Short mmCIF file of C-alpha atoms in Angstrom, two decimals:
data_model
loop_
_atom_site.label_atom_id
_atom_site.label_comp_id
_atom_site.label_asym_id
_atom_site.label_seq_id
_atom_site.Cartn_x
_atom_site.Cartn_y
_atom_site.Cartn_z
CA MET G 1 -15.64 5.68 -0.53
CA GLU G 2 -11.85 4.08 -1.12
CA LYS G 3 -10.90 7.67 -2.57
CA ASP G 4 -12.15 9.34 0.65
CA LYS G 5 -10.20 7.08 2.82
CA VAL G 6 -6.85 7.80 0.68
CA ASP G 7 -7.81 11.57 0.71
CA LYS G 8 -8.33 11.50 4.44
CA LYS G 9 -5.27 9.51 5.26
CA GLU G 10 -3.26 11.80 2.90
CA HIS G 11 -4.66 14.93 4.90
CA ILE G 12 -3.83 13.17 8.20
CA LEU G 13 -0.06 12.80 6.69
CA ASP G 14 -0.16 16.50 5.59
CA VAL G 15 -0.96 17.88 8.98
CA ALA G 16 1.21 15.29 10.87
CA GLU G 17 4.44 16.37 8.75
CA LYS G 18 3.95 20.11 9.79
CA VAL G 19 3.11 19.44 13.24
CA PHE G 20 6.30 17.14 13.63
CA ALA G 21 8.48 19.82 12.00
CA ASP G 22 7.29 22.45 14.18
CA LEU G 23 7.31 20.71 17.49
CA GLY G 24 9.66 17.65 17.05
CA TYR G 25 8.68 13.95 17.81
CA ASP G 26 8.76 14.39 21.52
CA GLY G 27 6.67 17.87 21.57
CA ALA G 28 4.12 16.68 19.19
CA SER G 29 1.21 14.60 20.16
CA THR G 30 -1.27 12.34 18.38
CA ARG G 31 -4.17 14.39 20.11
CA THR G 32 -2.72 17.78 18.61
CA ILE G 33 -2.39 16.13 15.20
CA SER G 34 -5.99 14.72 15.25
CA GLY G 35 -7.35 18.06 16.36
CA GLU G 36 -5.49 19.89 13.51
CA ALA G 37 -6.47 17.28 11.14
CA GLY G 38 -10.13 17.29 12.09
CA VAL G 39 -10.43 13.70 12.78
CA ASN G 40 -10.98 11.56 15.84
CA MET G 41 -8.27 9.83 17.65
CA ALA G 42 -9.88 6.45 16.72
CA MET G 43 -9.62 7.37 12.86
CA LEU G 44 -5.83 8.07 13.13
CA ASN G 45 -4.88 5.16 15.24
CA TYR G 46 -6.95 3.00 12.73
CA TYR G 47 -4.56 4.21 9.92
CA PHE G 48 -1.43 4.35 11.70
CA GLY G 49 -1.75 2.59 14.99
CA SER G 50 0.71 4.95 17.26
CA LYS G 51 2.61 8.05 17.17
CA GLU G 52 5.60 6.25 16.05
CA GLY G 53 3.65 4.58 13.14
CA LEU G 54 2.37 7.93 12.02
CA PHE G 55 5.72 9.41 12.32
CA LEU G 56 7.40 6.84 10.04
CA ALA G 57 4.41 6.94 7.69
CA VAL G 58 5.41 10.65 6.95
CA PHE G 59 8.84 9.82 6.36
CA GLU G 60 7.98 6.70 4.17
CA ARG G 61 5.58 8.72 1.97
CA LYS G 62 8.04 11.27 1.23
CA ILE G 63 10.86 8.91 0.65
CA ASN G 64 9.14 6.43 -1.36
CA SER G 65 8.17 9.16 -4.00
CA PHE G 66 11.81 9.86 -4.80
CA ARG G 67 12.72 6.18 -4.57
CA THR G 68 10.46 5.52 -7.57
CA LEU G 69 12.07 8.43 -9.44
CA LEU G 70 15.59 7.04 -8.63
CA GLN G 71 14.57 3.50 -9.72
CA ASN G 72 12.90 4.75 -13.03
CA ILE G 73 16.26 6.69 -13.61
CA SER G 74 18.42 3.56 -12.66
CA SER G 75 16.56 1.18 -15.07
CA ASP G 76 16.60 3.58 -18.02
CA GLY G 77 18.47 1.80 -20.56
CA SER G 78 18.84 4.81 -22.85
CA MET G 79 21.22 6.55 -20.48
CA ASN G 80 24.67 5.93 -19.30
CA ALA G 81 25.76 5.89 -15.76
CA TRP G 82 27.02 9.55 -15.86
CA ASN G 83 23.74 10.76 -17.48
CA LYS G 84 21.56 8.84 -14.62
CA LEU G 85 23.77 10.59 -12.02
CA ASP G 86 23.58 13.73 -13.61
CA LYS G 87 19.62 13.53 -13.37
CA CYS G 88 19.82 12.05 -9.93
CA ILE G 89 21.39 15.27 -8.87
CA ASP G 90 19.01 17.40 -10.38
CA ASN G 91 16.21 16.01 -8.95
CA TYR G 92 17.86 15.76 -5.53
CA VAL G 93 18.91 19.34 -5.21
CA GLU G 94 15.45 20.32 -6.31
CA ARG G 95 13.76 18.17 -3.30
CA ILE G 96 16.09 18.61 -0.39
CA ILE G 97 17.49 22.24 -0.71
CA ALA G 98 14.21 23.83 0.20
CA ASN G 99 12.92 25.69 3.42
CA ASN G 100 9.89 22.90 3.88
CA CYS G 101 8.78 21.23 6.77
CA PHE G 102 9.92 17.85 5.69
CA GLN G 103 13.45 18.74 5.63
CA LYS G 104 13.34 20.52 9.06
CA LEU G 105 11.85 17.20 10.30
CA ILE G 106 14.38 15.12 9.01
CA ASN G 107 17.32 17.13 10.05
CA ARG G 108 16.00 17.45 13.70
CA GLU G 109 15.13 13.79 14.17
CA VAL G 110 18.17 12.21 12.51
CA SER G 111 20.73 14.25 14.19
CA MET G 112 19.36 13.81 17.58
CA ASN G 113 20.48 10.11 17.97
CA LYS G 114 18.44 9.31 21.00
CA ARG G 115 15.49 7.23 19.99
CA GLY G 116 17.17 3.67 19.32
CA ASP G 117 14.86 1.72 17.27
CA LEU G 118 12.93 4.76 15.86
CA THR G 119 16.13 6.36 14.66
CA ASP G 120 17.26 2.86 13.31
CA LYS G 121 14.03 2.86 11.18
CA ILE G 122 14.30 6.23 9.95
CA ILE G 123 18.06 5.58 8.67
CA GLU G 124 16.78 2.39 7.03
CA ILE G 125 14.22 4.10 4.95
CA LEU G 126 16.65 6.74 4.03
CA MET G 127 19.33 4.14 3.18
CA VAL G 128 17.17 2.64 0.46
CA ASN G 129 17.46 5.85 -1.72
CA VAL G 130 21.17 5.88 -0.78
CA TYR G 131 21.63 2.42 -2.33
CA GLU G 132 19.87 3.35 -5.57
CA VAL G 133 22.48 6.19 -6.17
CA LYS G 134 25.21 3.75 -5.07
CA ARG G 135 23.91 1.34 -7.59
CA ILE G 136 24.33 3.92 -10.51
CA MET G 137 27.75 4.71 -9.46
CA GLU G 138 28.75 1.05 -9.30
CA GLU G 139 27.16 0.59 -12.90
CA GLY G 140 29.47 3.22 -13.96
CA VAL G 141 32.61 1.51 -12.58
CA ASN G 142 31.45 -1.93 -13.92
CA ASN G 143 31.15 -0.69 -17.20
CA GLY G 144 34.37 1.12 -17.47
CA LEU G 145 32.93 4.61 -17.61
CA PHE G 146 33.96 5.46 -14.05
CA HIS G 147 37.44 5.15 -12.70
CA ALA G 148 37.63 1.48 -11.03
CA ASP G 149 39.29 2.74 -7.92
CA ALA G 150 36.49 5.41 -7.21
CA ASP G 151 35.69 5.72 -3.77
CA ILE G 152 31.89 5.50 -4.07
CA PRO G 153 31.17 5.68 -0.08
CA LEU G 154 32.99 9.00 -0.02
CA VAL G 155 31.39 10.23 -3.37
CA ILE G 156 27.84 9.64 -1.55
CA ALA G 157 29.06 11.19 1.60
CA THR G 158 30.18 14.33 -0.32
CA LEU G 159 26.70 14.54 -2.15
CA PHE G 160 24.61 14.11 0.83
CA GLY G 161 27.26 15.99 3.16
CA THR G 162 27.06 19.00 0.93
CA LYS G 163 23.25 19.23 1.54
CA ASN G 164 23.42 18.64 5.10
CA TYR G 165 26.01 21.38 5.61
CA ILE G 166 23.74 24.08 3.80
CA VAL G 167 20.48 23.11 5.16
CA ASN G 168 21.72 22.18 8.60
CA MET G 169 23.79 25.40 9.20
CA PRO G 170 21.93 28.26 7.63
CA GLN G 171 23.53 30.94 9.56
CA LEU G 172 27.04 29.82 8.83
CA SER G 173 26.18 28.73 5.16
CA SER G 174 24.76 32.29 4.61
CA LEU G 175 27.98 33.86 5.62
CA ILE G 176 29.92 31.66 3.52
CA LEU G 177 27.76 31.76 0.28
CA GLY G 178 27.20 35.40 0.77
CA HIS G 179 23.46 35.56 1.13
CA ASP G 180 20.74 34.44 3.41
CA ILE G 181 20.04 30.83 2.12
CA ARG G 182 16.41 31.35 4.12
CA ASP G 183 15.61 33.76 0.99
CA GLU G 184 13.27 31.64 -0.91
CA LYS G 185 13.54 33.73 -4.22
CA PHE G 186 17.66 33.40 -3.74
CA MET G 187 17.30 29.73 -3.09
CA GLU G 188 15.21 28.92 -6.18
CA ASN G 189 16.81 31.24 -8.45
CA GLU G 190 20.56 30.96 -7.51
CA LEU G 191 21.29 28.42 -4.83
CA LYS G 192 19.82 25.40 -6.47
CA PRO G 193 21.34 26.05 -9.75
CA ARG G 194 24.62 26.67 -8.19
CA VAL G 195 24.77 23.49 -6.15
CA LYS G 196 23.84 21.51 -9.31
CA THR G 197 26.64 22.85 -11.13
CA TYR G 198 29.00 22.57 -8.62
CA MET G 199 28.01 18.94 -7.68
CA LYS G 200 28.05 17.67 -11.43
CA ARG G 201 31.63 19.41 -12.33
CA LEU G 202 32.88 18.00 -8.87
CA LEU G 203 31.59 14.30 -9.31
CA LYS G 204 32.22 14.26 -13.17
CA ALA G 205 35.96 15.40 -12.63
CA TYR G 206 36.50 12.58 -10.12
CA LEU G 207 34.45 9.68 -11.41
CA VAL G 208 34.58 9.88 -15.20
CA LYS G 209 37.84 8.62 -16.84
CA GLU G 210 37.74 10.94 -19.60
CA HIS G 211 37.99 13.86 -16.99
CA ASP G 212 41.05 12.45 -14.97
CA ASN G 213 43.24 15.39 -14.17
CA SER G 214 45.53 13.40 -11.87
CA LYS G 215 48.27 13.13 -14.42
#
């Protein structure tokens, strides 16, 4: 019985993610979501309470899975800070450079800046993962592997900003990169490896002391 409840809840979240991505928060309704999920409104309200509660649950499910991964990387005593960051970049690029509905959803809602409390809650959820990456960088500074004066906030902005530019501006990015980034095969076989290599070389050259090219 408990497994059935979990499965039903996950099914509702799957459907809600797609509907929110297609229609946006304002355009989607709990009635539409319940209808497509094949459940009644009472069940949807029982699990999530409201449209806002459902919307935040969609975000939290995705972000929490990545958070657990980041925390496991951060706490792994067998790796130094750079190796941890290298692994974070691999996993981050795999997850966020994709033509999936969650990326459409997050790009649409975070960029709108008009929902007040709801936007604040979304940003709060996202920032937990940002703090995990920041913690790894601070570890590198504290143990002397990274430059003491490394501008960690700007490194984070570079990491996330590169993704935002590519994903949020597909037409311009396609022209700059010389290929349609909405081509799934290109994205998997060429773009993801390209972004990983670029980010690792860029961040390692800036962060790691042995790669100081400023002198």
